[in-house]
Amino acid sequence: MSEKIYACLLRLFPSHFREAYGDQAPQLFRDRARDEKGFFPRVRLWLDLLADLAISLPRQYRYVRPAFAGAVAPQRLEGTPAFFVLTDESPGSGALIFGCALSMMALSLFSILLVHAGSHRPPSASSYQRAYASDSRPFASGHASEQAPGDAQDAIRNASRVKPYETKSNDSQPKVLLPLGSSRFPDAWPPQMQDVAERKRLMNAVIDNLKKHYVDREVARKTADALLAHEKNGDDDKVADGGAFASLLTQQIRDASHDMHLEVVYSQEPLPDLLPESTAADFARYRKVMERDNCTFKKVEILPHNIGYLKLNAFPDPRVCRATATAAMASLNRADAIIFDLRDNRGGYSSMVSLIAAYLFDHPEYMYDPQESPTPHSWTLSPVAGNKLADKPAFVLTSASTNSAAEQFCYDLKMLKRVTLVGETTRGSAHAGVFHRIDDHFGMGIPEVLPVNPFSNTDWEGTGVEPDVKVDAAQALETAQKLAEGRLQKK
Amino acid sequence: MPKRKLDPLPSAAFQILLALAGEDLHGYGIMRQVAEQTESRMRLGPGTLYSSIQTLLEAKLIEELDQREDAKLGQERRRYYRLTSTGRKMARSEAQRLADLLRVARARKILRGEYV
């Protein structure tokens, strides 16, 4: 009787165990039962068996026979679906019939859904692109405007820095702002600025803002005096429209202050009273766009001669993209040289500039940021644990579109003599100033912090960053590859 | 689902290797030998015993011999198991590890005695 009970319990074990030891286990039970007679030994025997079942049953069901494990492993490595065989037994006929019926039902349901879904129009590609363009607009307008809300301080700072309009020109001249999407000038363009009283009103507002907000009060006073002197000399009398007046004032301000970050801007459309503050919804949208776009890490690959290549189209917020950035850099860790392709990079966060630059040094390096006074965060967090790129040749590809934070990356690493810039002179936008609204059409950008530039008295504002090797952007990658190969051969 | 591993060597597997160090044994013989060498603290049930044997066989630490009778237990034919040279090395290295551990325990005055 006892043996029959044990034989029933043995059926709880998986089939591969029963096949291998289905004869020996009852034999062992019989041996013990024969040798352990009497009430207490028999109770102990059953307690032992129950404890043994509790311990060994889960182990047996977790266990995979090596033959199956070996067969599955290579498939998993290749990324193809893998199937685990849980039992050696072939399925019963009932299970096969049930499986067939279920498959037929699933196929029928899928067909019905396919026909039903056919009556709905899918979203068009063009609408998707429009939505995406709208979501990614902050990148086009530069460094500060990309700040997404994460903390109150950022939101307050950015509210005033946001420039909701794209610039018409990208040269070193003062900017005339046009609303996004405007394709032609209205009939009233350009507005007349021949009214002396109107010019005076604007100039006084500019002077007030300078004295109130500019980081160096003494320079602000001297600049204000220069503006008044120009007015007295009649230098402003010839301007005819708002755009020209903004340009003239900017030129006069920069001549007097020698600060290329100061500018007066004119907008054809009325400027909003309060520039919109970033919200949690904006940040969620930003996160969604970044996740969809792989945080703008467009290509991460190893080129011939073990040259690492990273094409990055923005410097995204590390709060969203730190993991993507570290993974990208880790995948290039064993490269013998590295090429950063910033030809389509429109800027982003200086914190991401520091994060990526950290891989190029084995000690902390100061990264000049035109938007910030030095803080402990101004130094890269080098050395990065496990990083092997700190002493490898590095190249950065540039174009005339390389903008803002991407220019910071180029400028700082060029000044530190850590990279070779290959391509075209960059766009020349430091976006260092905080935007102040003067009236419906005029505003000005005024730096409110005192960044420390250890390399030079000027940065890339208005001039761009000059490449070390000047070639067309289209040829930059090929050129950099040749340079890298040459550098590696010399080693 | 993970494959069963012998690193670290489970206590039951080590006891089976020790039981087979003296002579070739069948399953019940191993169980009795283990109970004897552990003063009945470890009585291997069929599930634990044969799953451990299965693992040790796959790792080639023991090998299965031809079936034969055990005169003391009747005429039933039984599968016997033998320790391989790899199994002996593994048992020795595990014993050495435990001896090292014991020395540390003595040095920390957790255990008295000087025979190890």
Coordinates of C-alpha atoms in Angstrom, one line a residue:
Chain A
M1 CA 0.0 0.0 0.0
S2 CA 2.7 2.4 1.1
E3 CA 4.6 1.7 -2.1
K4 CA 1.6 2.4 -4.2
I5 CA 1.1 5.8 -2.5
Y6 CA 4.8 6.6 -3.2
A7 CA 4.4 5.5 -6.8
C8 CA 1.5 8.0 -7.1
L9 CA 3.7 10.7 -5.6
L10 CA 6.4 9.9 -8.0
R11 CA 4.1 10.9 -10.9
L12 CA 4.5 14.5 -9.6
F13 CA 8.1 14.5 -11.0
P14 CA 8.7 15.6 -14.5
S15 CA 8.8 12.9 -17.2
H16 CA 12.6 13.1 -17.8
F17 CA 13.2 12.3 -14.1
R18 CA 10.7 9.4 -14.2
E19 CA 12.2 8.0 -17.3
A20 CA 15.7 8.1 -15.8
Y21 CA 15.0 7.0 -12.2
G22 CA 11.4 5.7 -12.3
D23 CA 12.6 2.2 -11.4
Q24 CA 15.3 3.2 -8.9
A25 CA 13.3 5.6 -6.7
P26 CA 10.6 3.0 -5.7
Q27 CA 13.5 0.5 -5.2
L28 CA 15.1 2.9 -2.7
F29 CA 11.7 3.3 -1.0
R30 CA 11.3 -0.5 -0.7
D31 CA 14.8 -0.8 0.7
R32 CA 14.1 1.8 3.3
A33 CA 10.7 0.4 4.2
R34 CA 12.2 -3.0 4.6
D35 CA 15.0 -1.8 6.9
E36 CA 13.0 0.8 8.9
K37 CA 10.2 -1.1 10.5
G38 CA 8.1 0.0 13.5
F39 CA 5.9 3.0 14.0
F40 CA 8.5 5.7 14.6
P41 CA 11.0 4.7 11.9
R42 CA 8.0 4.5 9.5
V43 CA 6.8 8.0 10.5
R44 CA 10.4 9.3 10.0
L45 CA 10.5 7.6 6.6
W46 CA 7.3 9.4 5.4
L47 CA 8.4 12.7 6.9
D48 CA 11.7 12.3 5.0
L49 CA 9.9 11.5 1.8
L50 CA 7.5 14.5 2.1
A51 CA 10.4 16.9 2.8
D52 CA 12.3 15.4 -0.1
L53 CA 9.3 16.0 -2.4
A54 CA 9.0 19.6 -1.2
I55 CA 12.7 20.3 -1.9
S56 CA 13.4 18.3 -5.1
L57 CA 10.2 18.9 -7.1
P58 CA 10.7 22.6 -7.7
R59 CA 14.4 21.9 -8.5
Q60 CA 13.4 19.3 -11.1
Y61 CA 10.9 21.7 -12.8
R62 CA 13.5 24.5 -12.9
Y63 CA 16.0 22.2 -14.4
V64 CA 16.7 22.1 -18.2
R65 CA 18.6 19.2 -19.7
P66 CA 21.8 20.3 -21.3
A67 CA 20.9 19.1 -24.7
F68 CA 17.9 21.5 -24.8
A69 CA 19.7 24.4 -23.3
G70 CA 22.5 24.0 -25.8
A71 CA 20.1 23.9 -28.7
V72 CA 18.3 27.1 -27.6
A73 CA 21.3 29.2 -26.8
P74 CA 22.6 30.0 -30.3
Q75 CA 19.1 30.9 -31.5
R76 CA 18.7 33.4 -28.6
L77 CA 22.0 35.0 -29.4
E78 CA 20.9 35.6 -33.0
G79 CA 17.8 37.4 -31.7
T80 CA 15.4 35.0 -33.3
P81 CA 12.5 33.6 -31.3
A82 CA 13.4 30.6 -29.2
F83 CA 11.2 27.8 -27.9
F84 CA 11.9 25.9 -24.7
V85 CA 10.9 22.2 -24.6
L86 CA 9.4 21.6 -21.2
T87 CA 8.7 17.9 -21.5
D88 CA 9.9 15.0 -23.6
E89 CA 6.3 13.7 -24.0
S90 CA 4.5 14.3 -27.2
P91 CA 1.3 16.2 -26.7
G92 CA -1.9 14.1 -26.5
S93 CA -4.4 14.0 -29.3
G94 CA -6.8 16.1 -27.3
A95 CA -4.2 18.8 -26.8
L96 CA -3.5 18.8 -30.6
I97 CA -7.1 19.2 -31.5
F98 CA -7.6 22.0 -29.0
G99 CA -4.5 23.7 -30.4
C100 CA -5.7 23.5 -34.0
A101 CA -9.1 24.9 -33.0
L102 CA -7.5 27.7 -31.1
S103 CA -5.2 28.6 -34.0
M104 CA -8.2 28.6 -36.4
M105 CA -10.1 31.0 -34.1
A106 CA -7.1 33.3 -33.8
L107 CA -6.6 33.4 -37.6
S108 CA -10.4 34.1 -38.2
L109 CA -10.3 36.9 -35.6
F110 CA -7.2 38.4 -37.2
S111 CA -8.9 38.3 -40.7
I112 CA -12.0 40.0 -39.4
L113 CA -10.0 42.7 -37.6
L114 CA -7.9 43.3 -40.8
V115 CA -11.0 43.8 -42.9
H116 CA -12.6 46.1 -40.3
A117 CA -9.5 48.2 -39.9
G118 CA -9.3 48.7 -43.7
S119 CA -12.2 51.1 -43.5
H120 CA -10.1 53.6 -41.5
R121 CA -7.6 55.8 -43.0
P122 CA -4.2 55.6 -41.4
P123 CA -2.5 58.9 -40.4
S124 CA -0.6 60.3 -43.4
A125 CA 3.1 60.5 -43.4
S126 CA 3.0 64.3 -43.9
S127 CA 0.9 64.8 -40.8
Y128 CA 3.3 62.7 -38.8
Q129 CA 6.2 64.8 -40.1
R130 CA 4.4 68.0 -39.2
A131 CA 3.7 66.8 -35.7
Y132 CA 7.3 65.8 -35.3
A133 CA 8.5 69.1 -36.6
S134 CA 6.4 70.9 -34.2
D135 CA 7.6 68.8 -31.3
S136 CA 11.2 69.3 -32.2
R137 CA 11.0 73.0 -32.8
P138 CA 12.9 74.0 -29.7
F139 CA 16.0 72.4 -31.2
A140 CA 15.9 74.8 -34.1
S141 CA 15.8 77.8 -31.9
G142 CA 18.7 76.8 -29.9
H143 CA 20.3 76.0 -26.6
A144 CA 18.1 77.6 -24.0
S145 CA 14.8 77.0 -25.5
E146 CA 15.3 73.2 -25.3
Q147 CA 15.3 73.2 -21.6
A148 CA 12.4 71.1 -20.5
P149 CA 10.9 71.6 -17.1
G150 CA 12.4 69.4 -14.4
D151 CA 12.9 71.9 -11.7
A152 CA 11.4 75.2 -11.0
Q153 CA 14.7 77.0 -11.4
D154 CA 15.1 75.8 -15.0
A155 CA 11.5 76.8 -15.8
I156 CA 11.9 80.3 -14.5
R157 CA 15.2 80.9 -16.3
N158 CA 14.0 79.5 -19.5
A159 CA 10.7 81.3 -19.6
S160 CA 12.7 84.5 -20.3
R161 CA 15.3 82.8 -22.5
V162 CA 12.9 81.1 -24.9
K163 CA 13.0 82.6 -28.3
P164 CA 9.8 81.5 -29.9
Y165 CA 10.8 82.7 -33.3
E166 CA 13.3 81.4 -35.7
T167 CA 16.0 83.8 -37.0
K168 CA 15.8 85.0 -40.5
S169 CA 19.5 85.2 -41.0
N170 CA 22.4 83.2 -39.6
D171 CA 25.2 85.7 -40.1
S172 CA 26.8 87.8 -37.5
Q173 CA 24.4 90.6 -38.1
P174 CA 21.7 91.4 -35.5
K175 CA 18.6 89.4 -36.0
V176 CA 15.2 90.1 -37.4
L177 CA 12.7 87.6 -36.1
L178 CA 10.0 86.2 -38.2
P179 CA 7.2 84.0 -37.0
L180 CA 7.7 80.3 -37.7
G181 CA 6.0 79.3 -40.9
S182 CA 5.7 82.8 -42.4
S183 CA 6.5 82.6 -46.0
R184 CA 6.3 86.2 -47.2
F185 CA 6.3 89.7 -45.9
P186 CA 2.9 91.5 -45.3
D187 CA 2.1 94.7 -47.0
A188 CA 3.0 96.8 -44.0
W189 CA 6.6 95.5 -44.1
P190 CA 8.9 97.2 -43.5
P191 CA 7.4 99.5 -40.8
Q192 CA 8.5 103.1 -40.8
M193 CA 11.0 104.2 -38.1
Q194 CA 11.3 107.8 -39.2
D195 CA 9.5 109.1 -36.2
V196 CA 12.2 110.6 -33.9
A197 CA 10.0 110.3 -30.8
E198 CA 9.4 106.6 -31.5
R199 CA 13.2 106.0 -31.9
K200 CA 13.8 107.9 -28.7
R201 CA 11.3 105.8 -26.8
L202 CA 12.9 102.6 -28.0
M203 CA 16.4 103.7 -27.3
N204 CA 15.4 104.7 -23.7
A205 CA 13.9 101.2 -23.2
V206 CA 17.1 99.6 -24.5
I207 CA 19.2 101.7 -22.1
D208 CA 16.9 100.9 -19.2
N209 CA 17.1 97.2 -19.9
L210 CA 20.9 97.4 -20.2
K211 CA 21.4 99.2 -16.9
K212 CA 18.9 97.0 -15.2
H213 CA 20.0 93.6 -16.4
Y214 CA 23.5 93.6 -17.9
V215 CA 26.0 91.7 -15.8
D216 CA 28.6 94.5 -15.8
R217 CA 27.0 97.8 -14.7
E218 CA 30.0 100.0 -15.7
V219 CA 30.0 98.6 -19.2
A220 CA 26.2 99.1 -19.3
R221 CA 26.6 102.8 -18.4
K222 CA 29.3 103.4 -21.0
T223 CA 27.3 101.6 -23.7
A224 CA 24.3 103.7 -22.8
D225 CA 26.4 106.9 -23.2
A226 CA 27.6 105.7 -26.6
L227 CA 24.0 105.1 -27.8
L228 CA 23.0 108.6 -26.7
A229 CA 26.1 110.0 -28.4
H230 CA 25.2 108.3 -31.7
E231 CA 21.7 109.7 -31.5
K232 CA 23.0 113.2 -30.8
N233 CA 25.3 112.9 -33.8
G234 CA 22.3 112.0 -36.0
D235 CA 23.7 108.5 -36.8
D236 CA 20.2 107.0 -36.3
D237 CA 18.3 109.4 -38.6
K238 CA 18.8 107.4 -41.8
V239 CA 17.0 104.2 -40.6
A240 CA 13.7 103.5 -42.2
D241 CA 12.3 100.4 -40.6
G242 CA 12.3 98.4 -37.4
G243 CA 14.6 95.7 -38.6
A244 CA 17.3 98.2 -39.7
F245 CA 17.0 100.1 -36.4
A246 CA 17.4 96.9 -34.4
S247 CA 20.5 96.1 -36.5
L248 CA 21.9 99.6 -36.0
L249 CA 21.4 99.6 -32.2
T250 CA 23.0 96.1 -32.0
Q251 CA 26.0 97.3 -33.9
Q252 CA 26.4 100.4 -31.7
I253 CA 25.9 98.3 -28.5
R254 CA 28.5 95.7 -29.5
D255 CA 31.0 98.4 -30.6
A256 CA 30.8 100.1 -27.2
S257 CA 30.6 97.0 -25.0
H258 CA 32.7 94.5 -27.1
D259 CA 30.1 91.9 -26.1
M260 CA 28.9 89.9 -29.0
H261 CA 26.1 88.4 -26.9
L262 CA 24.2 91.6 -26.7
E263 CA 21.6 92.1 -29.3
V264 CA 18.4 94.0 -30.2
V265 CA 15.8 92.1 -32.1
Y266 CA 12.8 93.0 -34.1
S267 CA 9.7 90.8 -34.7
Q268 CA 7.2 91.4 -37.4
E269 CA 4.5 89.6 -35.4
P270 CA 3.6 91.0 -31.9
L271 CA 5.7 89.3 -29.2
P272 CA 3.6 87.5 -26.6
D273 CA 3.3 89.4 -23.3
L274 CA 4.7 86.6 -21.3
L275 CA 6.8 83.9 -22.9
P276 CA 5.3 80.5 -22.2
E277 CA 6.7 78.6 -19.3
S278 CA 7.6 75.0 -19.9
T279 CA 5.2 72.6 -18.3
A280 CA 5.2 69.0 -17.2
A281 CA 3.3 68.2 -20.4
D282 CA 6.1 69.8 -22.5
F283 CA 8.6 67.6 -20.7
A284 CA 6.5 64.5 -21.2
R285 CA 6.3 65.4 -24.9
Y286 CA 10.0 66.0 -25.1
R287 CA 10.6 62.6 -23.4
K288 CA 8.3 60.9 -25.9
V289 CA 10.0 62.6 -28.9
M290 CA 13.4 61.7 -27.6
E291 CA 12.5 58.1 -27.0
R292 CA 11.0 57.8 -30.5
D293 CA 14.1 59.4 -32.0
N294 CA 16.7 57.4 -29.9
C295 CA 17.7 60.7 -28.2
T296 CA 19.0 61.9 -31.7
F297 CA 21.8 59.4 -31.6
K298 CA 21.4 58.7 -35.3
K299 CA 24.3 56.3 -35.9
V300 CA 26.7 54.5 -33.6
E301 CA 29.0 52.2 -35.5
I302 CA 32.5 51.0 -36.0
L303 CA 34.0 52.0 -39.3
P304 CA 36.9 50.2 -41.1
H305 CA 40.2 50.4 -39.2
N306 CA 38.3 50.2 -35.9
I307 CA 37.3 53.9 -36.0
G308 CA 34.2 54.6 -33.9
Y309 CA 31.6 56.8 -35.5
L310 CA 28.8 58.7 -33.6
K311 CA 26.3 60.8 -35.4
L312 CA 24.5 63.0 -33.0
N313 CA 21.8 65.5 -34.1
A314 CA 21.4 67.3 -30.8
F315 CA 22.8 67.3 -27.2
P316 CA 19.6 66.1 -25.5
D317 CA 18.7 66.4 -21.8
P318 CA 20.6 64.0 -19.7
R319 CA 17.6 63.6 -17.5
V320 CA 16.0 61.8 -20.4
C321 CA 18.9 60.5 -22.4
R322 CA 21.7 59.7 -20.0
A323 CA 21.3 55.9 -20.5
T324 CA 21.3 56.2 -24.3
A325 CA 24.4 58.4 -24.3
T326 CA 26.3 56.1 -21.9
A327 CA 25.3 53.1 -23.9
A328 CA 26.4 54.7 -27.2
M329 CA 29.8 55.7 -25.7
A330 CA 30.2 52.2 -24.2
S331 CA 29.6 50.6 -27.6
L332 CA 32.5 52.7 -29.0
N333 CA 34.8 52.1 -26.1
R334 CA 37.1 49.7 -27.9
A335 CA 37.6 51.9 -30.9
D336 CA 41.1 53.1 -31.8
A337 CA 39.8 56.6 -32.8
I338 CA 36.5 58.3 -32.7
I339 CA 34.6 60.6 -35.0
F340 CA 31.7 62.7 -33.7
D341 CA 29.4 63.8 -36.6
L342 CA 27.8 67.1 -35.5
R343 CA 27.0 68.3 -39.1
D344 CA 23.3 68.2 -38.4
N345 CA 23.5 69.0 -34.7
R346 CA 21.3 72.0 -33.8
G347 CA 22.4 72.2 -30.1
G348 CA 20.8 71.3 -26.8
Y349 CA 22.0 70.9 -23.3
S350 CA 25.5 71.9 -22.1
S351 CA 25.1 69.2 -19.4
M352 CA 25.1 66.6 -22.2
V353 CA 28.1 68.3 -23.8
S354 CA 30.0 67.8 -20.6
L355 CA 28.7 64.2 -20.2
I356 CA 30.0 63.2 -23.7
A357 CA 33.2 65.3 -23.5
A358 CA 34.0 63.5 -20.2
Y359 CA 34.9 60.4 -22.2
L360 CA 37.7 62.2 -23.9
F361 CA 39.7 63.0 -20.8
D362 CA 41.3 61.1 -18.0
H363 CA 41.0 64.0 -15.6
P364 CA 38.3 66.7 -15.1
E365 CA 38.4 69.5 -17.7
Y366 CA 36.7 72.9 -17.5
M367 CA 34.0 73.3 -20.2
Y368 CA 33.3 76.9 -21.0
D369 CA 29.6 77.5 -21.2
P370 CA 28.5 81.0 -22.4
Q371 CA 25.2 80.7 -20.5
E372 CA 26.6 80.0 -17.1
S373 CA 29.1 81.2 -14.5
P374 CA 31.5 78.5 -13.4
T375 CA 30.1 76.0 -11.0
P376 CA 31.4 72.6 -10.0
H377 CA 29.3 71.2 -12.9
S378 CA 31.5 73.1 -15.3
W379 CA 34.1 70.4 -15.1
T380 CA 33.7 67.1 -16.8
L381 CA 33.2 64.0 -14.6
S382 CA 36.4 62.4 -16.0
P383 CA 37.7 59.9 -15.7
V384 CA 34.7 57.8 -16.6
A385 CA 34.9 54.3 -15.1
G386 CA 36.0 51.7 -17.6
N387 CA 36.5 54.2 -20.4
K388 CA 39.3 53.6 -22.9
L389 CA 38.7 56.6 -25.2
A390 CA 40.6 59.2 -23.1
D391 CA 43.8 59.0 -25.1
K392 CA 42.3 58.0 -28.5
P393 CA 42.4 60.4 -31.5
A394 CA 39.1 62.3 -31.8
F395 CA 37.6 64.2 -34.7
V396 CA 34.5 66.3 -34.9
L397 CA 32.6 66.9 -38.2
T398 CA 31.1 70.3 -38.6
S399 CA 28.9 72.2 -41.0
A400 CA 27.4 75.7 -41.3
S401 CA 24.3 74.3 -39.6
T402 CA 26.2 73.1 -36.5
N403 CA 24.7 75.3 -33.9
S404 CA 24.6 76.4 -30.2
A405 CA 25.5 73.6 -27.8
A406 CA 27.1 71.7 -30.6
E407 CA 29.3 74.7 -31.2
Q408 CA 30.2 74.7 -27.4
F409 CA 31.4 71.0 -27.9
C410 CA 33.5 72.0 -30.9
Y411 CA 34.8 75.2 -29.3
D412 CA 35.8 73.8 -25.9
L413 CA 37.4 70.7 -27.3
K414 CA 39.3 72.6 -30.0
M415 CA 40.6 75.1 -27.4
L416 CA 41.6 72.2 -25.2
K417 CA 43.4 70.7 -28.3
R418 CA 41.6 67.4 -27.7
V419 CA 39.9 67.1 -31.1
T420 CA 40.5 67.9 -34.7
L421 CA 37.5 69.8 -36.3
V422 CA 36.9 68.8 -39.9
G423 CA 34.3 70.5 -42.1
E424 CA 32.8 74.0 -42.3
T425 CA 32.7 77.0 -40.0
T426 CA 29.8 76.5 -37.6
R427 CA 26.7 78.7 -37.4
G428 CA 27.9 81.1 -34.7
S429 CA 25.1 81.2 -32.1
A430 CA 26.1 81.1 -28.5
H431 CA 22.6 81.9 -27.3
A432 CA 24.1 83.4 -24.2
G433 CA 21.6 86.2 -23.6
V434 CA 18.3 86.2 -21.7
F435 CA 15.5 87.6 -23.8
H436 CA 13.7 90.8 -22.6
R437 CA 10.6 92.1 -24.2
I438 CA 10.6 95.8 -24.9
D439 CA 7.3 96.2 -26.7
D440 CA 5.1 94.3 -29.2
H441 CA 7.8 94.2 -31.8
F442 CA 11.2 94.8 -30.1
G443 CA 13.1 92.8 -27.6
M444 CA 16.7 92.3 -26.6
G445 CA 19.1 89.6 -25.5
I446 CA 21.2 90.5 -22.5
P447 CA 23.7 88.2 -20.8
E448 CA 23.0 88.2 -17.1
V449 CA 25.8 85.9 -15.9
L450 CA 29.5 86.2 -16.1
P451 CA 30.8 83.1 -17.8
V452 CA 34.6 82.6 -17.5
N453 CA 36.2 81.9 -20.8
P454 CA 39.8 80.7 -20.1
F455 CA 40.7 80.4 -23.7
S456 CA 39.9 83.8 -25.3
N457 CA 38.1 87.1 -24.9
T458 CA 35.5 86.1 -27.5
D459 CA 33.7 82.9 -28.3
W460 CA 31.8 81.7 -31.4
E461 CA 29.0 84.2 -31.2
G462 CA 28.6 85.7 -34.6
T463 CA 31.7 84.2 -36.0
G464 CA 31.2 80.4 -35.6
V465 CA 33.9 77.9 -34.7
E466 CA 36.6 77.6 -37.4
P467 CA 37.5 74.0 -38.3
D468 CA 41.1 72.8 -38.2
V469 CA 40.7 71.2 -41.5
K470 CA 38.4 73.1 -43.8
V471 CA 36.4 71.0 -46.3
D472 CA 32.8 70.9 -47.5
A473 CA 30.5 69.3 -45.0
A474 CA 29.8 66.6 -47.5
Q475 CA 33.4 65.6 -47.6
A476 CA 34.1 65.9 -43.9
L477 CA 33.5 62.2 -43.0
E478 CA 35.8 60.9 -45.7
T479 CA 38.5 63.4 -44.8
A480 CA 38.3 62.7 -41.1
Q481 CA 38.5 58.9 -41.8
K482 CA 41.7 59.4 -43.8
L483 CA 43.1 61.6 -41.1
A484 CA 42.2 59.0 -38.4
E485 CA 43.7 56.2 -40.5
G486 CA 46.9 58.2 -41.0
R487 CA 47.1 59.0 -37.3
L488 CA 46.6 55.3 -36.4
Q489 CA 49.3 54.1 -38.9
K490 CA 51.8 56.5 -37.3
K491 CA 51.3 54.8 -33.9
Chain B
M1 CA 15.3 28.1 -16.9
P2 CA 18.7 27.6 -15.5
K3 CA 20.7 24.5 -15.8
R4 CA 21.6 23.0 -12.4
K5 CA 25.1 24.1 -11.3
L6 CA 27.8 22.6 -9.2
D7 CA 29.5 25.8 -8.4
P8 CA 29.4 26.1 -5.4
L9 CA 29.1 22.3 -4.9
P10 CA 25.8 21.6 -3.1
S11 CA 26.1 19.8 0.2
A12 CA 24.2 16.7 -1.0
A13 CA 26.5 16.4 -4.0
F14 CA 29.6 16.7 -1.9
Q15 CA 28.3 14.0 0.5
I16 CA 27.6 11.7 -2.5
L17 CA 31.2 12.2 -3.8
L18 CA 32.5 11.4 -0.3
A19 CA 30.3 8.3 -0.1
L20 CA 31.7 7.0 -3.4
A21 CA 35.3 7.8 -2.4
G22 CA 35.6 4.4 -0.6
E23 CA 33.8 2.0 -2.9
D24 CA 31.3 1.8 -5.8
L25 CA 27.7 2.0 -4.5
H26 CA 24.1 1.8 -5.7
G27 CA 21.5 4.4 -4.8
Y28 CA 20.4 2.9 -1.5
G29 CA 24.1 2.2 -0.6
I30 CA 24.9 5.9 -1.2
M31 CA 22.0 7.0 1.0
R32 CA 23.1 4.7 3.8
Q33 CA 26.7 5.8 3.5
V34 CA 25.7 9.5 3.6
A35 CA 23.5 8.9 6.7
E36 CA 26.4 7.1 8.3
Q37 CA 29.1 9.7 7.6
T38 CA 26.8 12.5 8.7
E39 CA 25.6 10.6 11.8
S40 CA 22.0 10.5 10.3
R41 CA 21.8 14.3 10.0
M42 CA 21.4 13.9 6.2
R43 CA 19.0 11.2 5.0
L44 CA 18.8 11.7 1.2
G45 CA 15.3 11.1 -0.2
P46 CA 14.9 9.6 -3.7
G47 CA 14.2 13.0 -5.3
T48 CA 17.3 14.7 -3.9
L49 CA 19.5 11.6 -4.3
Y50 CA 18.7 10.9 -7.9
S51 CA 18.6 14.5 -9.0
S52 CA 22.1 15.0 -7.5
I53 CA 23.3 11.8 -9.1
Q54 CA 21.9 13.0 -12.5
T55 CA 23.8 16.3 -12.1
L56 CA 27.0 14.6 -11.1
L57 CA 26.7 12.2 -14.0
E58 CA 26.3 15.0 -16.5
A59 CA 29.3 16.8 -15.0
K60 CA 31.2 13.5 -15.3
L61 CA 32.1 13.6 -11.6
I62 CA 30.7 10.1 -11.2
E63 CA 30.0 7.3 -13.8
E64 CA 27.3 4.7 -14.0
L65 CA 28.4 1.0 -14.0
D66 CA 26.7 -2.1 -15.3
Q67 CA 23.7 -3.3 -13.3
R68 CA 24.3 -6.0 -10.8
E69 CA 22.8 -7.6 -7.7
D70 CA 23.6 -6.8 -4.2
A71 CA 23.8 -10.1 -2.3
K72 CA 22.8 -8.5 1.0
L73 CA 19.6 -6.9 -0.5
G74 CA 18.2 -9.8 -2.6
Q75 CA 18.2 -10.5 -6.3
E76 CA 17.1 -7.2 -7.6
R77 CA 19.6 -5.8 -10.1
R78 CA 20.8 -2.3 -9.2
R79 CA 22.7 0.5 -10.9
Y80 CA 26.1 1.1 -9.3
Y81 CA 28.0 4.4 -9.4
R82 CA 31.7 5.1 -9.3
L83 CA 33.7 8.3 -8.5
T84 CA 35.7 9.5 -11.6
S85 CA 39.1 11.1 -11.3
T86 CA 37.5 14.5 -12.0
G87 CA 35.0 13.8 -9.2
R88 CA 37.9 12.9 -6.8
K89 CA 39.7 16.1 -7.6
M90 CA 36.5 18.1 -7.1
A91 CA 35.9 16.4 -3.7
R92 CA 39.5 17.1 -2.7
S93 CA 39.2 20.8 -3.7
E94 CA 35.9 21.1 -1.8
A95 CA 37.4 19.5 1.2
Q96 CA 40.4 21.8 1.0
R97 CA 38.1 24.8 0.8
L98 CA 36.3 23.6 3.9
A99 CA 39.6 23.0 5.7
D100 CA 40.6 26.6 4.9
L101 CA 37.3 27.8 6.2
L102 CA 37.9 25.8 9.3
R103 CA 41.3 27.3 9.8
V104 CA 39.8 30.8 9.6
A105 CA 37.1 29.8 12.1
R106 CA 39.8 28.6 14.5
A107 CA 41.9 31.7 14.0
R108 CA 38.8 33.8 14.9
K109 CA 38.3 31.6 17.9
I110 CA 34.9 30.4 16.8
L111 CA 36.0 26.8 17.0
R112 CA 38.6 25.1 19.3
G113 CA 40.9 22.3 18.4
E114 CA 44.1 21.9 16.4
Y115 CA 43.7 18.9 14.3
V116 CA 43.1 20.8 11.1

